[in-house]
XYZ file of C-alpha atoms in Angstrom:
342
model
C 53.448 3.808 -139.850
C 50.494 6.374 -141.272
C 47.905 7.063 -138.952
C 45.127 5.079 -141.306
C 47.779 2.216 -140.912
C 48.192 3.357 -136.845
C 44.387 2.910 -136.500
C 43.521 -0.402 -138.794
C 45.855 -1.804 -135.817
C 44.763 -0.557 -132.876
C 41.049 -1.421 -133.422
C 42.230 -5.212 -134.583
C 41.676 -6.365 -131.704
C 37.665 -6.088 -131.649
C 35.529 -7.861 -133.096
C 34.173 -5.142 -135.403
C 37.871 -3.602 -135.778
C 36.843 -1.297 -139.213
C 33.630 -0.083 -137.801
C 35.672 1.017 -134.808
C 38.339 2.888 -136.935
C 35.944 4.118 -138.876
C 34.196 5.567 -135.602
C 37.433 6.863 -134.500
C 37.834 9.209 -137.286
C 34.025 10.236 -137.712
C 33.411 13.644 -135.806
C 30.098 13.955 -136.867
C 28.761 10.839 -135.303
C 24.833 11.559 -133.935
C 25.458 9.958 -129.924
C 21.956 11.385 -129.127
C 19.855 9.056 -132.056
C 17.122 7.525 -130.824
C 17.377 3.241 -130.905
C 14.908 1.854 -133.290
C 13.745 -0.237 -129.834
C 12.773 3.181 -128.185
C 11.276 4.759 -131.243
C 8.858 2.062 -132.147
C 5.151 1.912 -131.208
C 4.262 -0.858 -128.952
C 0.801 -2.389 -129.157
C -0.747 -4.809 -126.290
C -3.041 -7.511 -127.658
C -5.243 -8.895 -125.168
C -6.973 -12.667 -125.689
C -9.619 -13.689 -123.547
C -10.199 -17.497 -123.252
C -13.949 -19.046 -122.916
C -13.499 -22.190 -122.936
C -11.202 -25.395 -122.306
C -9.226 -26.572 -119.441
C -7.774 -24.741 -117.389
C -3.438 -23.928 -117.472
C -1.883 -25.959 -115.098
C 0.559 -23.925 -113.507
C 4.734 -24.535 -114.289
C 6.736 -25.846 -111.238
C 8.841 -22.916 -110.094
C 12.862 -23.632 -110.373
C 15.095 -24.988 -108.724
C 18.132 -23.745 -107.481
C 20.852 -25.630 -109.084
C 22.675 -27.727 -106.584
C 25.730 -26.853 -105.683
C 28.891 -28.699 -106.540
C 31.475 -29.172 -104.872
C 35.037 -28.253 -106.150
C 37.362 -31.113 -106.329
C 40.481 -28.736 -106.902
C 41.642 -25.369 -105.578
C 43.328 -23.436 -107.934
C 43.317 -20.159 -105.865
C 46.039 -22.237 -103.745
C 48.667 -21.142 -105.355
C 48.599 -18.061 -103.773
C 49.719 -19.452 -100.346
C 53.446 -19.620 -102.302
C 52.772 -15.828 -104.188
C 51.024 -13.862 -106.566
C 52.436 -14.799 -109.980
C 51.918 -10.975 -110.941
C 51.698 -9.024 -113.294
C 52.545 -6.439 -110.810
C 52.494 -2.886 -111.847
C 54.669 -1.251 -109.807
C 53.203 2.183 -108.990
C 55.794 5.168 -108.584
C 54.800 8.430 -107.066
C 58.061 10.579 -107.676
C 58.237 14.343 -106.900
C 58.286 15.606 -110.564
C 56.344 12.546 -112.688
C 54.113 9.241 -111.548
C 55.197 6.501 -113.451
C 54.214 2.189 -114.128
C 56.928 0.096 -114.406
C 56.709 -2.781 -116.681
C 58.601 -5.452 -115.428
C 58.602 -7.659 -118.749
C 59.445 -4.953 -121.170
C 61.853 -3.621 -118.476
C 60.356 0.396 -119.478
C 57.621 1.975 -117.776
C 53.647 1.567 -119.520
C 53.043 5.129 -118.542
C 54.921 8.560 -116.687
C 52.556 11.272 -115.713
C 53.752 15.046 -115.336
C 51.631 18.019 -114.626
C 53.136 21.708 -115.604
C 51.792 25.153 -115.327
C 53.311 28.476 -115.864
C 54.653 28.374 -112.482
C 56.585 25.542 -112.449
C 58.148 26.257 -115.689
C 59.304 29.576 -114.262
C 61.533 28.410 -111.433
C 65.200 27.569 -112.248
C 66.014 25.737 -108.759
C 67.378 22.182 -110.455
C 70.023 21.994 -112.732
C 70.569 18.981 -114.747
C 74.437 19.556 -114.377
C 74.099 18.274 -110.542
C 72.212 15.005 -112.143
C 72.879 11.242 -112.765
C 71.335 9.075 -114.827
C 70.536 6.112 -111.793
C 69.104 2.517 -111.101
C 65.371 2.600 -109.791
C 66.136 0.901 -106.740
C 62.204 0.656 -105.874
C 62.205 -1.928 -108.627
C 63.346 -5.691 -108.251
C 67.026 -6.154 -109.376
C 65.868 -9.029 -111.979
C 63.467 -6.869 -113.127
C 64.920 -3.313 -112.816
C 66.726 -1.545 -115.724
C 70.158 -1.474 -115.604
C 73.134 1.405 -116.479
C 75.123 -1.055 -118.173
C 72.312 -2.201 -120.388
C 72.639 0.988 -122.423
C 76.406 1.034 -122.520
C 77.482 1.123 -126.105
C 73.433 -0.140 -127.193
C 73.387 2.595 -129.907
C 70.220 3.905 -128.171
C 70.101 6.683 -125.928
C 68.592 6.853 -122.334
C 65.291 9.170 -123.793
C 63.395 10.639 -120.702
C 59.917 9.727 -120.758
C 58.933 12.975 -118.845
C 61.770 15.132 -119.557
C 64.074 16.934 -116.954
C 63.519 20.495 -118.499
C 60.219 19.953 -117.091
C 61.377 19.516 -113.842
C 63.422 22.823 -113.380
C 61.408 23.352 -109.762
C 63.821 21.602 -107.421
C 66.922 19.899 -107.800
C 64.803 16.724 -105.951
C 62.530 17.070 -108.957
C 64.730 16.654 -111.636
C 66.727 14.415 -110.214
C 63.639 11.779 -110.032
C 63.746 12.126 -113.991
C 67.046 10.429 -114.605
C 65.806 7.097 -112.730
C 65.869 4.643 -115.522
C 62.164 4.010 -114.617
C 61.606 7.192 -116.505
C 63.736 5.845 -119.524
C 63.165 4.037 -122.682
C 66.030 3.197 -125.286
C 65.703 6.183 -127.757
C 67.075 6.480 -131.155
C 69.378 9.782 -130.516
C 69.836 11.661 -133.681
C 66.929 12.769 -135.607
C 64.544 11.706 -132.982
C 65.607 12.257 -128.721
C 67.479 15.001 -129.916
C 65.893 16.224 -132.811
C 62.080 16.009 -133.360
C 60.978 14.305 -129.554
C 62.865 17.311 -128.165
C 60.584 19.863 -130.437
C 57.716 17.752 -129.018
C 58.634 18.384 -125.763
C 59.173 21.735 -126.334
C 56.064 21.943 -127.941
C 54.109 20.638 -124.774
C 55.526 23.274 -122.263
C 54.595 25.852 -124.800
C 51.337 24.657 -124.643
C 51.207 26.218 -120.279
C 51.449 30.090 -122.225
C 47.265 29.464 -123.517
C 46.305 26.406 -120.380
C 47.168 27.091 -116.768
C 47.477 23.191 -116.528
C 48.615 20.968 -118.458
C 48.899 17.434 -117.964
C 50.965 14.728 -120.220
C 50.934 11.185 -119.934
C 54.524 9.774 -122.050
C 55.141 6.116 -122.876
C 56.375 3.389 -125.077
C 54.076 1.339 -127.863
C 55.051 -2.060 -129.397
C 53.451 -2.099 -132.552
C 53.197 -4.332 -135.471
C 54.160 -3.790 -139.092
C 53.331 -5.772 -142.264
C 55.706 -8.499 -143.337
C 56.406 -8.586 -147.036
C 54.072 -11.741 -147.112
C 51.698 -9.581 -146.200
C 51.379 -10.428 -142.515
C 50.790 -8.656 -139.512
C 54.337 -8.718 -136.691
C 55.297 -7.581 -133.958
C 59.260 -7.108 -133.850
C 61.756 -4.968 -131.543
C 64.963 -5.342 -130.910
C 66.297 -5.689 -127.090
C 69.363 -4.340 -125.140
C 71.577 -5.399 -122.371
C 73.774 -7.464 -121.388
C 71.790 -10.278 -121.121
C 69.434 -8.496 -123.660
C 66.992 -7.455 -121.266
C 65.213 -3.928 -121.935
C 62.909 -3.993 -125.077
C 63.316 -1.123 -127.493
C 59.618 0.488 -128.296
C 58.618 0.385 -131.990
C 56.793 4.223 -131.068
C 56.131 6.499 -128.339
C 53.217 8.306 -127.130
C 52.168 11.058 -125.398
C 48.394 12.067 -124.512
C 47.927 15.912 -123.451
C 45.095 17.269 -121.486
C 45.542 20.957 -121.413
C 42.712 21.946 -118.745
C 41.292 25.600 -118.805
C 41.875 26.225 -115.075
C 37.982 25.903 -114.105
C 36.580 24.053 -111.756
C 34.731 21.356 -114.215
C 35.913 23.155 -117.081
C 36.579 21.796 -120.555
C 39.991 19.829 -121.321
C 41.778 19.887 -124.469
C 42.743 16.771 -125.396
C 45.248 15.744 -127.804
C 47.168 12.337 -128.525
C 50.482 12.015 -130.698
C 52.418 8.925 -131.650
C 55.285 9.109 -132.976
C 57.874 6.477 -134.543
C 61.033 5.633 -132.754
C 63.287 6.760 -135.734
C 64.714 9.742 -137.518
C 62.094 12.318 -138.343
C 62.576 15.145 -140.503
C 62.126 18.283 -138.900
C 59.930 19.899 -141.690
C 57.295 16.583 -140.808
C 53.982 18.816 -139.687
C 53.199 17.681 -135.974
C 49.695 16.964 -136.786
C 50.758 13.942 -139.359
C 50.654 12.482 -135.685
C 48.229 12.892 -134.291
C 45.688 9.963 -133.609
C 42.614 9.803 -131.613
C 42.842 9.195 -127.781
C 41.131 5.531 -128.082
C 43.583 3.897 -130.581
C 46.439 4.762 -127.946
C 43.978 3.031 -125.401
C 43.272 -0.059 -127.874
C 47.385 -0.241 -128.604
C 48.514 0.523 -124.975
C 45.529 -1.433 -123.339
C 45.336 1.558 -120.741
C 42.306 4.163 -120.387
C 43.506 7.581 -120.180
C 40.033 9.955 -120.209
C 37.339 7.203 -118.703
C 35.989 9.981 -116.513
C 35.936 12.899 -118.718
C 32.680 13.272 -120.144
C 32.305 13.888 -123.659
C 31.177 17.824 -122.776
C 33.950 18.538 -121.391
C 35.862 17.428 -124.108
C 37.592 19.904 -126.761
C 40.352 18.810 -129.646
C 43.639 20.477 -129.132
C 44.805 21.062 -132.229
C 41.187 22.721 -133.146
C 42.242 25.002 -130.252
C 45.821 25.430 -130.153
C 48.570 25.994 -133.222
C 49.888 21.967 -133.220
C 53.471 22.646 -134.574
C 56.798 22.444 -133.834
C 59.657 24.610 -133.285
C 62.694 23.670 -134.640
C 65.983 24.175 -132.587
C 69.008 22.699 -132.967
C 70.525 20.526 -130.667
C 73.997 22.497 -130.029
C 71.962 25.766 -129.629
C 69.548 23.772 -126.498
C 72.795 22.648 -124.859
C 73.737 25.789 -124.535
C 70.424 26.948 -123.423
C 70.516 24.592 -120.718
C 73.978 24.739 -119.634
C 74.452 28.261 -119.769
C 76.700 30.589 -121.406
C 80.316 29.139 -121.899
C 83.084 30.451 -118.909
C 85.539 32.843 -120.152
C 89.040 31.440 -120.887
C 91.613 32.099 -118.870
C 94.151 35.166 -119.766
C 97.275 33.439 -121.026
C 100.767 33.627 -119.105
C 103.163 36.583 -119.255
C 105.890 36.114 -121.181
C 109.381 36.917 -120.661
């Protein structure tokens, strides 16, 4: 999906959905215009009457009279909240929203700086992918879901991230951090340069903070209309495979009410090519919000507000998987000296 396509969507759902994509792209838009309210002249006519009767007065309103209700529909709740329930996770290493439907989390927040990229305490060899038990059973993800799915378990906020403490990177392999990923050419391929991309990111911003999740979005039917379709997992099928991913970055300057760099990225889930420039992706932060139907920057103010790829080289690095295995594992152990012979 192109980003044109990517933002026709995402601003469907308003009533003026073109003027709003077209708003989205414009970056010369005048906020500070005057209304053509405030800018016109106002004059005051005043009539003075000579003659005839009087005005009589209107009758001041009534309040309207109160009815009431026949019917309680706010009973229900003496049995239970129906939901939807979002079901908030502070973790060590991320924060993460579980959706309960779609049986993947809406959103996993991370923050890294230098410093936390610099300590090697966790190793992901002492790790295990695990059940979040925090969530329902009927509504939590399960290990055998994935078994044999084709898909792999693709961290949401990844556990090279999470290098601080053991505790920490053990809180990304909860399957609340985990979305069915297509493995080759994309978890392991291109999302990994993306990830690799965003730590990068902590040697120009002292802070940087990354919000990760999964989109569902439509694509055009050969007669010409508008789906939704994604395939689901599990045994029953229960865990809903995302169409896309997203990630919006705010890389902050350090200072106290400083400016943010903001940058937002989605991305298919499918094989990429690893020559694809990073900024093909890139979209603006409000058709995430109008596809995701979360607000990620509400209480930024626009003068705080700086593009990151107008401040910051918006590419990837390209390593092979093999070679980050080995980066991560550590060098191979030395084979053993083979028996004497007789």
């Amino acid at each position: 999906m192109s980003k044109a396509t990517f933002a026709i969507f995402a601003a469907a759902g308003a009533a003026t959905g073109a003027a709003a994509t077209a708003a989205f792209y414009s970056v010369k838009g005048d906020r500070n215009a005057p209304t053509a309210a405030a800018s016109a002249p106002i004059s005051v006519t005043t009539t003075t009457t000579t003659s005839g009767p009087a005005p009589v007065p209107a009758s001041p309103l009534l309040p309207a009279k109160e009815v009431l209700a026949p019917v309680n529909p706010s009973g229900l709740f003496q049995y239970g909240f129906p939901g939807p329930v979002a079901d908030l996770k502070p973790a060590t290493s991320l924060t993460s929203c579980y959706d309960r439907r779609m049986r993947n989390p809406s959103w996993v927040a991370e923050h890294i700086t230098p410093t936390s990229l610099s300590i090697r305490d966790g190793d992901r060899k002492h790790s295990a992918f695990a059940e979040d038990a925090s969530i329902p059973e009927k509504f939590r993800g399960k290990l055998k879901d994935y078994f044999r799915s084709g898909y792999d378990r693709g961290h949401q906020v990844p556990a090279a991230d999470a290098k601080w403490s053991q505790d920490a990177m053990d809180s990304t392999f909860l399957l609340s951090n985990m979305c069915p990923q297509v493995g080759d050419g994309f978890n392991r391929d291109y999302w990994a340069h993306f990830e690799d991309f965003c730590r990068r990111l902590t040697d120009s911003y002292p802070s940087v903070r990354i919000v990760t999740g999964p989109l569902y979005l439509p694509k055009r039917e050969p007669d010409g209309k508008w789906r939704v379709s994604y395939e689901v997992i599990g045994q029953p099928p229960n865990i809903a495979v995302p169409t896309h991913f997203y990630k919006v970055i705010f890389a902050e300057d350090g200072k106290a009410g400083g400016n943010v760099s903001l940058g937002a990225f989605v991305l298919p889930n499918a094989p990429i090519p690893n020559h694809k420039p990073l900024q093909d992706f890139e979209v603006p932060v409000e058709a995430v919000e109008r596809a995701s139907g979360l607000e990620f920057a509400s209480k930024l103010p626009p003068q705080r507000r700086k593009r990151l790829c107008a401040e910051a080289n918006c590419s990837i690095i390209v390593k092979e998987y093999a070679e980050r295995q080995k980066q991560i594992s550590g060098p191979p152990a030395r084979p053993a000296l083979p028996a004497p012979t007789r």
